[in-house]
Coordinates of N, CA, C and O in Angstrom, one line a residue:
X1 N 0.8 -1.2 0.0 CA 0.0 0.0 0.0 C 0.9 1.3 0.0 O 0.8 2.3 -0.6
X2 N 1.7 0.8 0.8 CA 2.8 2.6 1.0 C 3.2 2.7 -0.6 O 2.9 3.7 -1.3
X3 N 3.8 1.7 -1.0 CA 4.7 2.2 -2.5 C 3.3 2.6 -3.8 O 3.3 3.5 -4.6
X4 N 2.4 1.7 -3.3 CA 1.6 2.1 -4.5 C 1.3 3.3 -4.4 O 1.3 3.9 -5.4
X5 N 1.0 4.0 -3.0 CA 0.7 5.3 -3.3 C 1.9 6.3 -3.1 O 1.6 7.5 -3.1
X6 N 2.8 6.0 -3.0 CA 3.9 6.6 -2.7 C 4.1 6.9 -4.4 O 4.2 8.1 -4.6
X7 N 4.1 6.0 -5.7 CA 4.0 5.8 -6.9 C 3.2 6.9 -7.5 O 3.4 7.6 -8.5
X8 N 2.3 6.9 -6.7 CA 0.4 7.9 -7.7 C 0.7 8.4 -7.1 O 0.5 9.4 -7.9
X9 N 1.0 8.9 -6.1 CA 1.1 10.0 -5.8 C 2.5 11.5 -6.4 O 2.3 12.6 -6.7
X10 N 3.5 10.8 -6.4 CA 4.4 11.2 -6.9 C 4.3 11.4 -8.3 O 5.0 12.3 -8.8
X11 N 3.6 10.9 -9.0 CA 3.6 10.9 -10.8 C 2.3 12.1 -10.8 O 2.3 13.1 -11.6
X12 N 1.7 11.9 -10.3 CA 0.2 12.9 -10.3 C 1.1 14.4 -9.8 O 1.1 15.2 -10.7
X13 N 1.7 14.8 -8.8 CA 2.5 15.5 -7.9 C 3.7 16.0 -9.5 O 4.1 17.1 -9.7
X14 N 4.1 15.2 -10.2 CA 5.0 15.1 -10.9 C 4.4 16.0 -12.4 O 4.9 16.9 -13.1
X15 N 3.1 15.3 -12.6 CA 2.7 15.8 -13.5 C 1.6 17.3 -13.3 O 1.2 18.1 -14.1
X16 N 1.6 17.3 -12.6 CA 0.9 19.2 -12.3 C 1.9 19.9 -11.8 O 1.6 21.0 -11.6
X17 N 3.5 19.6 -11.3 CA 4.3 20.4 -11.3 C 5.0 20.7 -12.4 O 5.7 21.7 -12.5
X18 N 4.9 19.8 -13.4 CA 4.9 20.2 -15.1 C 4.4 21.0 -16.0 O 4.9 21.8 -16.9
X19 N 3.1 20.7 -15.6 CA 2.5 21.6 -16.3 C 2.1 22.9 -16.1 O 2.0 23.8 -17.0
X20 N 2.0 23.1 -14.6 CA 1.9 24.3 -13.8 C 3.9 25.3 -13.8 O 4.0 26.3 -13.2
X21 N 4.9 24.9 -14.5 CA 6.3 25.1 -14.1 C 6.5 25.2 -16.0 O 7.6 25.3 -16.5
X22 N 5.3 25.3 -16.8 CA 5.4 25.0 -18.0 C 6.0 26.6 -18.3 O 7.1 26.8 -18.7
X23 N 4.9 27.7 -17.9 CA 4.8 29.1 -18.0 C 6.6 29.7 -17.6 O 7.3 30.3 -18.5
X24 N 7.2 29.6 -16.4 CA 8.0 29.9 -16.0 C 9.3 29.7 -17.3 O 10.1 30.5 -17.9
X25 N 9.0 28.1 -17.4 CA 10.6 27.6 -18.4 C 10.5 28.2 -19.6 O 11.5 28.7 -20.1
X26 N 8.9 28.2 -20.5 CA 9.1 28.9 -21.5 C 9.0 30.6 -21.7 O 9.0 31.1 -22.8
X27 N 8.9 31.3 -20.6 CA 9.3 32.7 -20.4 C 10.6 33.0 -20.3 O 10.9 34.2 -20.3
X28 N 11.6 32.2 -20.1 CA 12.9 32.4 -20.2 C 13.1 32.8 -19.0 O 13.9 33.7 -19.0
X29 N 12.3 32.5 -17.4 CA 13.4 32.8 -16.6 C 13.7 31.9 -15.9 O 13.1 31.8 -14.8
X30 N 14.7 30.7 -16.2 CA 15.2 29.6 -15.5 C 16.4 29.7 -17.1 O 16.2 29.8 -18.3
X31 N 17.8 29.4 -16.1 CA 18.8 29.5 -17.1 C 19.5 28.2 -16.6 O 19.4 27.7 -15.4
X32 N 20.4 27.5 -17.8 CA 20.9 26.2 -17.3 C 22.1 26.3 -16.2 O 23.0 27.1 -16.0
X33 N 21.8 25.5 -15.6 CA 22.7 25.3 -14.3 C 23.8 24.1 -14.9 O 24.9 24.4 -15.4
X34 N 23.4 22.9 -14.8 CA 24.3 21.6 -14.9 C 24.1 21.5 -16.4 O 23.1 21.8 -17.1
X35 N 25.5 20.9 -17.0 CA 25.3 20.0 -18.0 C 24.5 18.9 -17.7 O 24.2 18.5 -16.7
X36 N 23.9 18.5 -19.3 CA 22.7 17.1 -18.3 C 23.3 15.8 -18.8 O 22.5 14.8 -19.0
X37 N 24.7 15.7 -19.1 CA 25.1 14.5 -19.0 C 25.5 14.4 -17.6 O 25.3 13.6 -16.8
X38 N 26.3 15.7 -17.5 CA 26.6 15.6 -15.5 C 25.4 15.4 -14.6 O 25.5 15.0 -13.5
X39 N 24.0 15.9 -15.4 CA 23.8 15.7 -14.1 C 22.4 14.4 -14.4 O 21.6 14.2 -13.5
X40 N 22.5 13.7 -15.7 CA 22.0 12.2 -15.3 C 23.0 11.3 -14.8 O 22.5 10.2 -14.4
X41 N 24.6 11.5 -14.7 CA 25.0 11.2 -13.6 C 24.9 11.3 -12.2 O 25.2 10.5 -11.3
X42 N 24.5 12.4 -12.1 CA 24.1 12.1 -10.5 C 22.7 12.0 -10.0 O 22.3 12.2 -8.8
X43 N 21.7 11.7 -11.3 CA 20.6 11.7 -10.7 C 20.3 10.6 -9.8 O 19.8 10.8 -8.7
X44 N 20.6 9.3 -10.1 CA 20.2 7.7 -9.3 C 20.9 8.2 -8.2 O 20.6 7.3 -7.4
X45 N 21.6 8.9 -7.5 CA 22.2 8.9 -6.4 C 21.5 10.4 -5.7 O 21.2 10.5 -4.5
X46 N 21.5 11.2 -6.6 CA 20.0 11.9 -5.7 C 19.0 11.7 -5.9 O 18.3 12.4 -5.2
X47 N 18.3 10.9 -6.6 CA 16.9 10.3 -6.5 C 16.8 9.4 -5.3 O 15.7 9.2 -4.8
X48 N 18.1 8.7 -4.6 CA 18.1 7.8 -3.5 C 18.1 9.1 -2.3 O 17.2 9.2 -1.5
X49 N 18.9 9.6 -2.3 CA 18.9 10.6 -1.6 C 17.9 11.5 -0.8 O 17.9 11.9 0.4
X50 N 16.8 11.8 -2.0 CA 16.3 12.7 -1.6 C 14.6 11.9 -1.2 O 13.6 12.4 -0.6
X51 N 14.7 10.5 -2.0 CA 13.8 9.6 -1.3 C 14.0 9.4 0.4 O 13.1 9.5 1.3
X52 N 15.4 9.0 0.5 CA 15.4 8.9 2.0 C 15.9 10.2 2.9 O 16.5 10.0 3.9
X53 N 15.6 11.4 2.6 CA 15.2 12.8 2.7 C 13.6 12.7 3.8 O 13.1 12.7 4.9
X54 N 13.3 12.8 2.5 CA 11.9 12.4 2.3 C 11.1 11.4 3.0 O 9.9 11.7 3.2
X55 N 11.6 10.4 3.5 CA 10.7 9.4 4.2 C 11.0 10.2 5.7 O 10.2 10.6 6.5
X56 N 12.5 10.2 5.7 CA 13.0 10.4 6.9 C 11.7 11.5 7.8 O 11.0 11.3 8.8
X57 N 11.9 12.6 6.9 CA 11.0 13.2 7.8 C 9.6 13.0 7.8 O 9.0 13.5 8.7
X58 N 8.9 12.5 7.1 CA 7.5 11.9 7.0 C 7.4 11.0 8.1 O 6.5 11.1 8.9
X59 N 8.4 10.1 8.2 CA 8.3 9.1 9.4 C 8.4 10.1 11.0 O 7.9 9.8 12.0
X60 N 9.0 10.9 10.8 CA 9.1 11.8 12.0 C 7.8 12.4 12.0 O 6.9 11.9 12.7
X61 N 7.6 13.6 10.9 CA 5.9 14.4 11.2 C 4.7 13.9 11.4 O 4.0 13.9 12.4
X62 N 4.6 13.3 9.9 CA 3.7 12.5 9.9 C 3.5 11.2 10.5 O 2.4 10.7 10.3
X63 N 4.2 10.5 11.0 CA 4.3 9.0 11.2 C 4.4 8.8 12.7 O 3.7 8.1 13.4
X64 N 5.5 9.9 13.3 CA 5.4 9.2 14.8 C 4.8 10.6 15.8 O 4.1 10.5 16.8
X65 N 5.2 12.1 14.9 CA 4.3 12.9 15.8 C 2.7 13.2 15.8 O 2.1 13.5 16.8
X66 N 2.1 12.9 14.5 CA 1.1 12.9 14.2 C 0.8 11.6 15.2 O -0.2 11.8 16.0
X67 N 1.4 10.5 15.2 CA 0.4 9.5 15.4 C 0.0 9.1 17.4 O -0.8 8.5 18.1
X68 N 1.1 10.0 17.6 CA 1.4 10.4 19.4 C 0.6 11.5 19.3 O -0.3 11.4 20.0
X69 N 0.6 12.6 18.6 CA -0.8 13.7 18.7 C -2.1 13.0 18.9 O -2.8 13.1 19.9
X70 N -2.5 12.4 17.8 CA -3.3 11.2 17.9 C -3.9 10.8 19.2 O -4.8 11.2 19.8
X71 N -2.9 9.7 19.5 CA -3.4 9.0 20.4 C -3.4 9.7 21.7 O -3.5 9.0 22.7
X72 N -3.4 10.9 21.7 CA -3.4 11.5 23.0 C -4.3 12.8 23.2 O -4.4 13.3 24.3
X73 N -4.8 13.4 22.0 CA -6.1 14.3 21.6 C -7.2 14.0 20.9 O -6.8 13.6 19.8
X74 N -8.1 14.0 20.9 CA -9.4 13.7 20.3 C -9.5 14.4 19.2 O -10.0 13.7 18.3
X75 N -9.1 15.7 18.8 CA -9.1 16.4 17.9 C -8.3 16.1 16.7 O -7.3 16.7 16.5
X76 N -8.7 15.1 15.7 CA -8.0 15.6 14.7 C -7.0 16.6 14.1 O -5.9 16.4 13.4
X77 N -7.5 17.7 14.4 CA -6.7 19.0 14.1 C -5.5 19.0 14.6 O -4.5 19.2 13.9
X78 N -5.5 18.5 16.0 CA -4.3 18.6 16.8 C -3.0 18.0 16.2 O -1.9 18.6 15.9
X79 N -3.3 16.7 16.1 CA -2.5 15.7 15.8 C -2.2 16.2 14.0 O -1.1 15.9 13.5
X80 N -2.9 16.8 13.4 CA -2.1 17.3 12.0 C -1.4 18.8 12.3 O -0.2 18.8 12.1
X81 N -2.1 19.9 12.6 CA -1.7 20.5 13.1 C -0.4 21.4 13.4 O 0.0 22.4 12.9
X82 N 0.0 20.7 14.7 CA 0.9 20.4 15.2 C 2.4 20.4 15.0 O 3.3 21.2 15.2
X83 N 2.3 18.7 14.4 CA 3.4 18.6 13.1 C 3.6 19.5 12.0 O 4.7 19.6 11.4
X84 N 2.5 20.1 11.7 CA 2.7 20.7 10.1 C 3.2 22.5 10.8 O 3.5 23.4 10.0
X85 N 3.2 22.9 12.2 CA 3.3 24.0 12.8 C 5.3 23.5 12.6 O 6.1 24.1 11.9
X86 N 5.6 22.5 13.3 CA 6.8 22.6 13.2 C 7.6 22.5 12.3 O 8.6 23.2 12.1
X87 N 6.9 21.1 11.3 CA 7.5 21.2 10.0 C 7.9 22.7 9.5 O 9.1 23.0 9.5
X88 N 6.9 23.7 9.2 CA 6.9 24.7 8.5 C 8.1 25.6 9.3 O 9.0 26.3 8.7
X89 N 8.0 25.5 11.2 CA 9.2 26.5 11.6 C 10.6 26.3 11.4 O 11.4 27.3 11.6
X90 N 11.1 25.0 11.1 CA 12.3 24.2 10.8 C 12.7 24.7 9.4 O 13.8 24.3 9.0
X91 N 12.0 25.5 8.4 CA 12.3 25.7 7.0 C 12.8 26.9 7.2 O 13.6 27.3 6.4
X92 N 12.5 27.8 8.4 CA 13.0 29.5 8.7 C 14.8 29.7 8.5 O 15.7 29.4 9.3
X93 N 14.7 30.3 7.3 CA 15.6 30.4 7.0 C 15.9 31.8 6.8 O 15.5 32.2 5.7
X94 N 16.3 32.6 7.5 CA 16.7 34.2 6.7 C 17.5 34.4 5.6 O 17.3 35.2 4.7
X95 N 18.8 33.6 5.9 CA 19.7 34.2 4.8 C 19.2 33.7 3.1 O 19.2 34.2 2.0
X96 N 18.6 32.3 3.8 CA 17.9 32.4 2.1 C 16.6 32.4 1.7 O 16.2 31.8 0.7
X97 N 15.6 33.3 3.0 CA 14.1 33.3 2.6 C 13.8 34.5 2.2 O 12.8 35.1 2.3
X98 N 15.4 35.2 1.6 CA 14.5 36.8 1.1 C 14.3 37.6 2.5 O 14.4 37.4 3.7
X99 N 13.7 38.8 1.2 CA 12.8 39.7 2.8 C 11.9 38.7 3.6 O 12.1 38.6 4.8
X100 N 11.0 37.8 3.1 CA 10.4 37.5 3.7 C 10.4 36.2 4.4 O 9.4 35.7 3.9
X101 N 10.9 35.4 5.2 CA 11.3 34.0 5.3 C 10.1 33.6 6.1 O 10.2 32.5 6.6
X102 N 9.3 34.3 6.2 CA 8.0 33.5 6.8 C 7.0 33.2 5.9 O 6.0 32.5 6.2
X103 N 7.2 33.8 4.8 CA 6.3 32.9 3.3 C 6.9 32.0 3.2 O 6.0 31.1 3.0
X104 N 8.3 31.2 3.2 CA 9.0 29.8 3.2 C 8.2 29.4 4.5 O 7.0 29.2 4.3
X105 N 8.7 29.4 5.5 CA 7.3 29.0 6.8 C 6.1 28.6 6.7 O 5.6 27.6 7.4
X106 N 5.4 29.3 5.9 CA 3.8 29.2 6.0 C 3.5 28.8 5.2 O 2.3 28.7 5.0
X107 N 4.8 28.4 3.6 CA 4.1 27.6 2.7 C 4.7 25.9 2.9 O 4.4 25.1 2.1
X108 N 5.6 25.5 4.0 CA 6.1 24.4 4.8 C 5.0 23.9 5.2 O 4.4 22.8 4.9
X109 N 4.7 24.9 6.3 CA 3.3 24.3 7.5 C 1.9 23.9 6.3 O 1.3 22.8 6.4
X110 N 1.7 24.6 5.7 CA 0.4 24.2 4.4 C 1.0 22.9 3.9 O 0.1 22.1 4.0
X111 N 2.0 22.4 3.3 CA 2.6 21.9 2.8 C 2.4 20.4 3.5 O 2.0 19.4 3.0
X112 N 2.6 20.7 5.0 CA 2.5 19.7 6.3 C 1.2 19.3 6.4 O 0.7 18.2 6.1
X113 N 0.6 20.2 6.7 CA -1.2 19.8 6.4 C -1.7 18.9 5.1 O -2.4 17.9 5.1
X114 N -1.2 19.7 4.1 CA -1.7 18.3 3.0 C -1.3 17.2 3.5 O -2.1 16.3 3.7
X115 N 0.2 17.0 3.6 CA 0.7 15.5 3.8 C 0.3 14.7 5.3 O 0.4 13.5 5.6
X116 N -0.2 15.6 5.8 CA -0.7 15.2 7.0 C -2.3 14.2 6.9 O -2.7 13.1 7.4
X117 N -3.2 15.6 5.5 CA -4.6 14.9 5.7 C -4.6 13.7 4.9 O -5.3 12.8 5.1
X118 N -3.3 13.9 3.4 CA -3.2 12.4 3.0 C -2.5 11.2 3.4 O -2.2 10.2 2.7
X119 N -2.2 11.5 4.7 CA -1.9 10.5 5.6 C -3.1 9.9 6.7 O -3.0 8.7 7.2
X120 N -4.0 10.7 6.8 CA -5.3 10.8 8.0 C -6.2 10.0 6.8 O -6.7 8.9 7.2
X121 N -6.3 10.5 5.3 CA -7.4 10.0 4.4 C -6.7 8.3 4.0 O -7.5 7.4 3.8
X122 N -5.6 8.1 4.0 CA -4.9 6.5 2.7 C -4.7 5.9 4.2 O -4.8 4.6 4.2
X123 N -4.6 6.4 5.3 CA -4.3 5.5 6.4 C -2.7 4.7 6.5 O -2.5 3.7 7.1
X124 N -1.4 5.9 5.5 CA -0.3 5.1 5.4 C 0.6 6.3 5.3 O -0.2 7.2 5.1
X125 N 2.3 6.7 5.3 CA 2.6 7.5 4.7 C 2.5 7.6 2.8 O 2.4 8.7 2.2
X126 N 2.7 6.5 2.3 CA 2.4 6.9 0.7 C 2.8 7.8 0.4 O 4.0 8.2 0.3
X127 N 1.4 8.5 0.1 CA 0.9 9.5 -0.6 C 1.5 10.7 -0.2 O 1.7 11.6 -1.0
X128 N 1.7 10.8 1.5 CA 2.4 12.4 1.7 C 4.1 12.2 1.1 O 4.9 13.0 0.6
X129 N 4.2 10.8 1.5 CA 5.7 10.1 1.1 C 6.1 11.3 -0.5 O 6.9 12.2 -0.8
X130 N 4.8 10.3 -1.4 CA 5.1 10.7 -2.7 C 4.7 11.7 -3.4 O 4.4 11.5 -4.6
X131 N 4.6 12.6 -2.9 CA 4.2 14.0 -2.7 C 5.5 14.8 -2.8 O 6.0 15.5 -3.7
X132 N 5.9 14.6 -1.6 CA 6.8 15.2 -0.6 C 8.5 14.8 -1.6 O 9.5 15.4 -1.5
X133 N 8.3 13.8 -2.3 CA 9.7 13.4 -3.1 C 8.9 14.0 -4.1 O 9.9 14.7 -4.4
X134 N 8.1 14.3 -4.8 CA 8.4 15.2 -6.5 C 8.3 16.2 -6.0 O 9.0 17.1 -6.5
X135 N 7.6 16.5 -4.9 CA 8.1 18.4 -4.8 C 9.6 18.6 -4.5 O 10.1 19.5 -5.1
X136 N 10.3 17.9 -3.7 CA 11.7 18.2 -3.5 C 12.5 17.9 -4.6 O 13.3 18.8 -4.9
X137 N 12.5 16.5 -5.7 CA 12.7 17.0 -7.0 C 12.8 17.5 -7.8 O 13.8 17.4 -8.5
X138 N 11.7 18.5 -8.0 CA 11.5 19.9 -8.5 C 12.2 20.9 -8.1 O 12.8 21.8 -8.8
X139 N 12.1 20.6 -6.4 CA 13.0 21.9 -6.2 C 14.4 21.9 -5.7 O 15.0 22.8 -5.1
X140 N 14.8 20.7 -5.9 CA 16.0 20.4 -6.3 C 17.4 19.9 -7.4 O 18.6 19.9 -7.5
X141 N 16.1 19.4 -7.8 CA 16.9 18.8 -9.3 C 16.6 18.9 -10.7 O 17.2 18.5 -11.7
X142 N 15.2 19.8 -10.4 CA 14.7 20.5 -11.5 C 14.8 21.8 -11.9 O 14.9 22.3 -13.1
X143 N 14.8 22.4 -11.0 CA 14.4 24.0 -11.6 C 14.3 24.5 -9.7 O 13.4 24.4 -8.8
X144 N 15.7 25.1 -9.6 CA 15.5 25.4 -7.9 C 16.0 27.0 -8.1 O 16.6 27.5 -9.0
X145 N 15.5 27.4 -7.1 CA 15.6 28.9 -6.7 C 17.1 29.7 -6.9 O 17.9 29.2 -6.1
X146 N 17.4 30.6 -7.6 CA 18.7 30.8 -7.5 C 19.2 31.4 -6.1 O 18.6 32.4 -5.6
X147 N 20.3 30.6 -5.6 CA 21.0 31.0 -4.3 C 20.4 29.8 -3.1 O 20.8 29.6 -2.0
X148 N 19.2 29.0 -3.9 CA 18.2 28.1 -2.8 C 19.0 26.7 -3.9 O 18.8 26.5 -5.1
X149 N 20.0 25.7 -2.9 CA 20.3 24.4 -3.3 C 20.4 24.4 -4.7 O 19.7 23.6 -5.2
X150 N 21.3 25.1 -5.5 CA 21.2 25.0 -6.8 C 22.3 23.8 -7.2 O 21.9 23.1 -8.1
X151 N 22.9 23.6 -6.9 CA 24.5 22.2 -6.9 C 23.9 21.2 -8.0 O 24.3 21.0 -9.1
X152 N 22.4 20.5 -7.4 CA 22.5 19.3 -8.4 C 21.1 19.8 -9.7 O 20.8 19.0 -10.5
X153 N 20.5 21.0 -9.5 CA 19.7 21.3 -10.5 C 20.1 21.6 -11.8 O 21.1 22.3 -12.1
X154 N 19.3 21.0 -12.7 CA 19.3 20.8 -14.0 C 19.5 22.5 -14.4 O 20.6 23.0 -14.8
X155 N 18.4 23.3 -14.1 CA 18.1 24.8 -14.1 C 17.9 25.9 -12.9 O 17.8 25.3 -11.9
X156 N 17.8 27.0 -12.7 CA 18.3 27.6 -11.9 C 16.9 28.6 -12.1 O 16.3 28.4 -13.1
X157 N 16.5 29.5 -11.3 CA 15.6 30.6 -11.5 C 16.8 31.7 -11.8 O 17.9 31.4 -11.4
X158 N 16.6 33.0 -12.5 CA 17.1 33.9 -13.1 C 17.2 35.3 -11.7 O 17.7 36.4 -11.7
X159 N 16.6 34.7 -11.1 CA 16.1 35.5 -9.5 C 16.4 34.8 -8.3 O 16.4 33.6 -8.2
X160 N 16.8 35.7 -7.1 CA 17.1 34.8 -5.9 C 15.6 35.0 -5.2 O 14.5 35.4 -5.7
X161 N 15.8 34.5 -3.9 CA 14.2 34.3 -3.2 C 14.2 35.6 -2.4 O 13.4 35.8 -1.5
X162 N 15.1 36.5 -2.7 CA 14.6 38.3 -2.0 C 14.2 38.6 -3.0 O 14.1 39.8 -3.0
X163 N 13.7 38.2 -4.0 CA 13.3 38.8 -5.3 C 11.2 38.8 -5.4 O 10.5 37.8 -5.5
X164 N 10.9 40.2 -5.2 CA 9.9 39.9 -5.6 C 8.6 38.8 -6.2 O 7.5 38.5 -5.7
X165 N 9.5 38.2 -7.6 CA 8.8 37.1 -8.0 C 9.0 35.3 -6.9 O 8.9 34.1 -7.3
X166 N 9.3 35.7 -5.8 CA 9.5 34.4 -5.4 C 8.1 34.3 -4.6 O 7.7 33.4 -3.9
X167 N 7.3 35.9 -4.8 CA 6.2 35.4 -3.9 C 4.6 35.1 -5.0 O 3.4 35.1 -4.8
X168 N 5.5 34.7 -6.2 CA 4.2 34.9 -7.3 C 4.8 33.3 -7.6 O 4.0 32.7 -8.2
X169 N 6.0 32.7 -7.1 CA 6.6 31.5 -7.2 C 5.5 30.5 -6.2 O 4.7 29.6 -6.5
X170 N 5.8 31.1 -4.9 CA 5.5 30.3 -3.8 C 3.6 30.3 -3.8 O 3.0 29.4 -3.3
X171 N 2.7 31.5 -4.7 CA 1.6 30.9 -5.1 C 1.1 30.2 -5.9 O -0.1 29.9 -5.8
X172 N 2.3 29.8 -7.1 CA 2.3 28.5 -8.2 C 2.2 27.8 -7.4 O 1.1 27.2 -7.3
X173 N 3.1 27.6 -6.5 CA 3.3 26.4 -5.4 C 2.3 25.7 -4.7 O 2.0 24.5 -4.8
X174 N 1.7 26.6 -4.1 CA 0.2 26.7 -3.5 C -0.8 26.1 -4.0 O -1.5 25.2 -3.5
X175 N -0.8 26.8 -5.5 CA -1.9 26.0 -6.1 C -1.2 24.8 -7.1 O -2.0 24.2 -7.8
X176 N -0.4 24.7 -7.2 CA -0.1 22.7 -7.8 C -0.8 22.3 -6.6 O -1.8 21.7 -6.7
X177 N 0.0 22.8 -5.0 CA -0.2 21.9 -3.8 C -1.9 21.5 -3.7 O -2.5 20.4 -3.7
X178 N -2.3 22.4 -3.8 CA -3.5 22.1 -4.1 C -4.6 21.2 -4.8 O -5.6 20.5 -4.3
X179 N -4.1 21.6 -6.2 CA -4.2 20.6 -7.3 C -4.3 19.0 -7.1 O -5.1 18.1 -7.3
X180 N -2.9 19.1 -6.7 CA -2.0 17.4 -6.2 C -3.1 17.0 -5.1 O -3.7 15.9 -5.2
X181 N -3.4 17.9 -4.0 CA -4.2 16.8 -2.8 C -5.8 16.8 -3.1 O -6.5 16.0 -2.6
X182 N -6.3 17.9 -3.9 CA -7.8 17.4 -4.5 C -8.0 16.3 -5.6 O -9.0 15.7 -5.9
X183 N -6.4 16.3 -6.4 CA -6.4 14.8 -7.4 C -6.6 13.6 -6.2 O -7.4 12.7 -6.2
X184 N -5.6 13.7 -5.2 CA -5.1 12.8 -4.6 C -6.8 12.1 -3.6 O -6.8 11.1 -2.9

């Protein structure tokens, strides 16, 4: 059950951050970062990577604090919540959230909530699993923020994240996120 949805979820997740990241690549502002023979060499070794990224903390938010929220509040809310309050404060980053590093924050904690309620809805990690690996994909080895983890991305944004457009970025974001957990 985990891999199958860890699978659909990720490919669905994979396919509206394509289409939705279509507008950006063909306006010309993402310039190449890596050669892409260099960097299908290091993809199988960040694709492992960033899978066990990825679980790692799912099994922390979603898996063991959600499921101790859980068992010790009646409140659903709580138990998602919670986790998705810290997820999101652990992303506070100043030197590279721009003027604003509390839009990286609050689009973490939202972020936590989805993976949270498609963990509350499938009854497994999966789906926030495979979620949570094509968004980091994307924003790692696809098309990442210039000055935000650029080393193993294919392309680069033409802007850093003090830049204005990173808050018209982070509402793309919003709504794939979106997108992704009303398919899901």
């Amino acid at each position: 059950v985990v891999l199958r949805d860890f699978v659909r979820a990720a490919l669905v997740a994979w396919g509206v951050y394509g289409i939705l990241s279509l507008p950006l690549v063909l306006s010309g502002g993402v310039v190449a970062n890596l050669a892409p023979w260099r960097w299908l060499v290091l993809l199988p070794l960040a694709l492992a990577g960033i899978a066990l990224q990825t679980l790692a903390e799912e099994l922390v938010f979603r898996g063991y604090l959600m499921q101790q929220l859980a068992a010790r509040f009646r409140s659903v809310w709580v138990a998602m919540l919670m986790p998705s309050l810290v997820f999101g404060a652990l992303h506070w980053n100043p030197l590279t959230g721009g003027s604003a590093p509390w839009l990286l924050v609050g689009w973490a904690a939202a972020f936590g909530l989805v993976a949270a309620d498609l963990t509350r809805r499938t009854g497994s990690l999966g789906a926030a699993w495979g979620v949570h690996f094509a968004n980091n994909c994307v924003a790692i080895l696809v098309v990442s923020t210039g000055g935000m983890l650029p080393g193993l991305a294919l392309y680069v944004t033409d802007w850093r994240a003090s830049d204005p457009r990173m808050m018209l970025a982070l509402a793309g974001d919003a709504l794939a996120m979106l997108i992704v957990w009303l398919l899901l």
